[in-house]
Coordinates of C-alpha atoms in Angstrom, one line a residue:
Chain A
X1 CA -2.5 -4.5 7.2
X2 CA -4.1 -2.0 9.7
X3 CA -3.9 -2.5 12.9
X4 CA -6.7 -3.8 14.8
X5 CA -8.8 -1.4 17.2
X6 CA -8.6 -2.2 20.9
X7 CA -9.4 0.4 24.3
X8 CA -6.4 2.1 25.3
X9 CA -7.5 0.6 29.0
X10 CA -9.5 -1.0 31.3
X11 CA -9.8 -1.7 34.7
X12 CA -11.4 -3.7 37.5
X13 CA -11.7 -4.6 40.9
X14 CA -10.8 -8.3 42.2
X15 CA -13.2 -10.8 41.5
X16 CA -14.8 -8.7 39.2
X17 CA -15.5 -9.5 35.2
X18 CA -13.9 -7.4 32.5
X19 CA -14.1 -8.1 28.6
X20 CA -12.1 -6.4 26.0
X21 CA -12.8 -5.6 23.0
X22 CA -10.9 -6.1 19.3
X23 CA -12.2 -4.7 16.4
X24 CA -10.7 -6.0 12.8
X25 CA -12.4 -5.4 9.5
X26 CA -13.8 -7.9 6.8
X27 CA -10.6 -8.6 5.8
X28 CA -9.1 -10.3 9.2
X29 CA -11.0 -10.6 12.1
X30 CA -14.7 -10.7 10.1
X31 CA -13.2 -13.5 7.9
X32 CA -12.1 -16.2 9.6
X33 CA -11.8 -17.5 13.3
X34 CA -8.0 -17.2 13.6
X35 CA -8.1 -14.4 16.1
X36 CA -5.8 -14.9 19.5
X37 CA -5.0 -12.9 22.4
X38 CA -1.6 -12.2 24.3
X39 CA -1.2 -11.4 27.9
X40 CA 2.1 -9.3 28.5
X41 CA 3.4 -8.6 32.1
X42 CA 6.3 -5.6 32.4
X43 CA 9.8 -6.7 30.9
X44 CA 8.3 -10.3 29.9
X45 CA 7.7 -12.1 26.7
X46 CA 4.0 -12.0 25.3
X47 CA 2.1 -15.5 26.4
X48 CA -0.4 -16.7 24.8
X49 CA -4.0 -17.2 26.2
X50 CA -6.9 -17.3 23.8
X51 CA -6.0 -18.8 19.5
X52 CA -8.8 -19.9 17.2
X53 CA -10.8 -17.3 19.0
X54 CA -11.9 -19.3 22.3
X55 CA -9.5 -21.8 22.8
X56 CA -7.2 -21.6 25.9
X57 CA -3.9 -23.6 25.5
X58 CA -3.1 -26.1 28.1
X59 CA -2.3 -24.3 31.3
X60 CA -4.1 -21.3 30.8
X61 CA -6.5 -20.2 33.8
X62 CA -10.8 -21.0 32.5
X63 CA -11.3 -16.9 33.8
X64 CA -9.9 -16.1 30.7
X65 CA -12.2 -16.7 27.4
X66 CA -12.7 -15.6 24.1
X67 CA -15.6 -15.0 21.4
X68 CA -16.5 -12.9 18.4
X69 CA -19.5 -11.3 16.8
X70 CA -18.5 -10.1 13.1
X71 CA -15.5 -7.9 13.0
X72 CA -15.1 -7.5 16.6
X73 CA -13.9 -10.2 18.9
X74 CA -13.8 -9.9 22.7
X75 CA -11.8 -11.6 25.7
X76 CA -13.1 -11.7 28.7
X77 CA -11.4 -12.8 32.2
X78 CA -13.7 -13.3 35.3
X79 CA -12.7 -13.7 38.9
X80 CA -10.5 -10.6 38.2
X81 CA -6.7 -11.0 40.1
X82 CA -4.0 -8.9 40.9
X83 CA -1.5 -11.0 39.0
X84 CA -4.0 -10.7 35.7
X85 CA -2.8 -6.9 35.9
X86 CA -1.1 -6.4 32.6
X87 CA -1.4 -5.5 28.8
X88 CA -3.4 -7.4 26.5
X89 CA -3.0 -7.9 22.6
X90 CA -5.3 -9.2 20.1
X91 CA -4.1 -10.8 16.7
X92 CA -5.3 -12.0 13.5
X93 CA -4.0 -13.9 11.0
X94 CA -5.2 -14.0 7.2
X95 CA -3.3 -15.8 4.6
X96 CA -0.2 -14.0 4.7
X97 CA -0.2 -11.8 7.3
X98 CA -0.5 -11.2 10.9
X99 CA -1.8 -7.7 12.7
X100 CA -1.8 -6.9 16.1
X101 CA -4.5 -4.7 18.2
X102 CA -2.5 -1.6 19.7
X103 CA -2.7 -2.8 23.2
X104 CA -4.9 -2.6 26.6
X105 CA -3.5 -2.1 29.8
X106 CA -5.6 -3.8 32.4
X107 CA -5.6 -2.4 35.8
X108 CA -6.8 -4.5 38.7
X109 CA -7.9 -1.7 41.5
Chain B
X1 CA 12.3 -27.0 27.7
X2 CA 11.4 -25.1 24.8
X3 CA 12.8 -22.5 24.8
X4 CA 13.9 -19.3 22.6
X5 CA 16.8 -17.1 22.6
X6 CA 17.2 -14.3 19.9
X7 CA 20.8 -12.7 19.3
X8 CA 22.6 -10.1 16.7
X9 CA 20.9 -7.2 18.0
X10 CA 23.1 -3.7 18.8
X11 CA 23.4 0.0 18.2
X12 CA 23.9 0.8 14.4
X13 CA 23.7 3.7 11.6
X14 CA 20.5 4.3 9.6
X15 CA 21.3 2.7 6.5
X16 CA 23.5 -0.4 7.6
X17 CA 22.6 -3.7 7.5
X18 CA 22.5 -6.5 10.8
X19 CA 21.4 -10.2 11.1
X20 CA 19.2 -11.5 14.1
X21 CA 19.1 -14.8 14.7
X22 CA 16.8 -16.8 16.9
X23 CA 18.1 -20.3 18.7
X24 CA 15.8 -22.7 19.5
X25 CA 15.3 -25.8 21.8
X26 CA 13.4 -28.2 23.7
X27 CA 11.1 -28.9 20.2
X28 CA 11.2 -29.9 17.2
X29 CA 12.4 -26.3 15.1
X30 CA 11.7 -27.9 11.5
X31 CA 8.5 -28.9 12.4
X32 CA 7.1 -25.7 13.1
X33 CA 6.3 -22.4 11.7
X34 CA 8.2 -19.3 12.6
X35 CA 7.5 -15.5 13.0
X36 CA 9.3 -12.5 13.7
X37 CA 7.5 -9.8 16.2
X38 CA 9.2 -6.3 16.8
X39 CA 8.1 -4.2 19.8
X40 CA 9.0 -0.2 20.3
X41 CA 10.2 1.1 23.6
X42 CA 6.5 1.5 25.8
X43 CA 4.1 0.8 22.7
X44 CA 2.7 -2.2 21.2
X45 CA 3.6 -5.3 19.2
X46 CA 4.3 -5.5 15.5
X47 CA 4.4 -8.4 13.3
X48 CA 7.2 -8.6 11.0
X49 CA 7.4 -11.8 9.1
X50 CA 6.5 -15.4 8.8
X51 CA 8.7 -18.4 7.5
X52 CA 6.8 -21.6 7.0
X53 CA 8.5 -24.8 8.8
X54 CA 10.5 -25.7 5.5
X55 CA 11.3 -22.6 4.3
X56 CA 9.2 -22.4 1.5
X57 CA 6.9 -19.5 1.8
X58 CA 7.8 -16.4 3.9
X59 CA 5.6 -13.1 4.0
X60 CA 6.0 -9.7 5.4
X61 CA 4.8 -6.3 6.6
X62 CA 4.6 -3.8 4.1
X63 CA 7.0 -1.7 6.3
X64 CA 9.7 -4.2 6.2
X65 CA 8.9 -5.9 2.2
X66 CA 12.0 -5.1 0.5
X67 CA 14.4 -4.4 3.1
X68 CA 14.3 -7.2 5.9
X69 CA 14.3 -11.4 4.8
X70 CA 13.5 -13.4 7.2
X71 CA 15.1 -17.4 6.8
X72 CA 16.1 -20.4 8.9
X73 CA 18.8 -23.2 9.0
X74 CA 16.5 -26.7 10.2
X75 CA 19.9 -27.9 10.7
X76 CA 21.0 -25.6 13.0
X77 CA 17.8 -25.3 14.5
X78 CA 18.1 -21.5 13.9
X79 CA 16.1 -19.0 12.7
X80 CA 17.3 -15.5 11.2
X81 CA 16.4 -12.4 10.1
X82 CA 18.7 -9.9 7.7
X83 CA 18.1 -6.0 8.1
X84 CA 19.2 -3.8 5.4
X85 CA 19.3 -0.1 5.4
X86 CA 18.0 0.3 8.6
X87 CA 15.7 3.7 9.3
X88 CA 15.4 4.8 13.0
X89 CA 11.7 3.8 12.6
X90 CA 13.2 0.2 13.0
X91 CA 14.1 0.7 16.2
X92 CA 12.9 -2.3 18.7
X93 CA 12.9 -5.1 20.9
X94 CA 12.7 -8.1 17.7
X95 CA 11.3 -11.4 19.0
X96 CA 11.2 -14.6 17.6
X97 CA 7.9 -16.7 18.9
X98 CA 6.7 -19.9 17.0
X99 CA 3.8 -20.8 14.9
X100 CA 1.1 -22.7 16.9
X101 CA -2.4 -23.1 14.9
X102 CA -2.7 -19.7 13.7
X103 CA -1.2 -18.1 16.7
X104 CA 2.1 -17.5 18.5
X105 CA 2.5 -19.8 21.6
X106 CA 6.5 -19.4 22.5
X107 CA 8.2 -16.3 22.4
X108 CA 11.5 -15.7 23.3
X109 CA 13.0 -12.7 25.2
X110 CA 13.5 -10.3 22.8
X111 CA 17.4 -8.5 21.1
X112 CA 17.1 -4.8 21.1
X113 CA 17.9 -3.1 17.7
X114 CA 19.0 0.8 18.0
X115 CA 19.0 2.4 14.7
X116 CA 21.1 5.9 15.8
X117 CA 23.6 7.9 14.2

């Protein structure tokens, strides 16, 4: 159950594209499409944006999308905002377990 | 609406024992899949356990296996999870947030665990 591998931070100016990266192992990420992404504002509850790799749940903006090439699976949000300032988890989930990346704070400049 | 809301959390001794629960509403609770996430003070999220919707499979982190059990009352719409001999490693904000596909897609607000002597 290691953790997954994400940048400690990113940034970008508004209206600009950013993508983030998640890197797993064969073991999670490289071995089935069950990977999903979090966005997590200051003092708030983690919300979901991305599960099953690139699908966004109802209500969720189309800047934000997901994909993945092997062990490493990227979200990327276009049309950069001010609110989309936050931090950003990936997940995984295998047969009986769950692992989280370590976080990226995005900073909108 | 759907909604959330964990409980049970507080300051306690390394090697006591406490009970979280997790209330839920606005869904059907038996229907669904439940996990427990714990979060440390400025750092990132770790997953703890998974019950599925009946209670008949549950699975953990190798850093809680042993110590913390995670159950549910379908009844009571409730979800728990028992702590035993607590370590100040366990230390954290413990949310509840329910299974959606193979992700997490409502999270409640969090109760704060302090493990201090």
């Amino acid at each position: 159950q290691s953790a997954l591998t994400q940048p400690a931070s990113v940034s970008g100016s508004p209206g600009q594209s950013i993508t983030i990266s998640c890197t797993g192992a064969n073991s999670d990420i490289g071995v089935r499409n069950y990977v999903s992404w979090y966005q997590q504002h200051p003092g708030k509850a983690p919300k979901l944006i991305i599960y099953d790799v690139s699908y966004r749940p109802s209500g969720v903006s189309t800047r934000f999308s997901g994909s993945k090439s092997g062990n490493t699976a990227s979200l990327a949000i276009s049309g950069l905002q001010a609110e989309d300032e936050a931090d950003y988890y990936c997940s995984s989930y295998t047969d009986s377990s769950t692992v989280f990346g370590g976080g990226t704070k995005l900073t909108v400049l | 609406q759907v909604q959330l809301v964990e409980s049970g959390g507080g300051v306690v001794q390394p090697g006591r024992s406490l009970r979280l629960s997790c209330a839920a509403s606005g869904f059907s609770f038996s229907s669904y899949g439940m996990h427990w996430v714990r979060q440390t003070p400025g750092k990132g999220l770790e997953w703890v356990a998974v019950i599925w919707s009946d209670g008949s499979n549950k699975y953990y982190a190798d850093s809680v296996k042993g110590r913390f059990t995670i159950s549910r009352d379908n009844s009571k719409n409730t979800l728990y999870l028992q702590i035993n001999s607590l370590r100040p490693e366990d230390t954290a904000v413990y949310c509840c947030a329910r299974l959606y596909y193979n992700a997490m897609d409502v999270w409640g607000q969090g109760t704060t665990v302090t493990v201090s002597s």
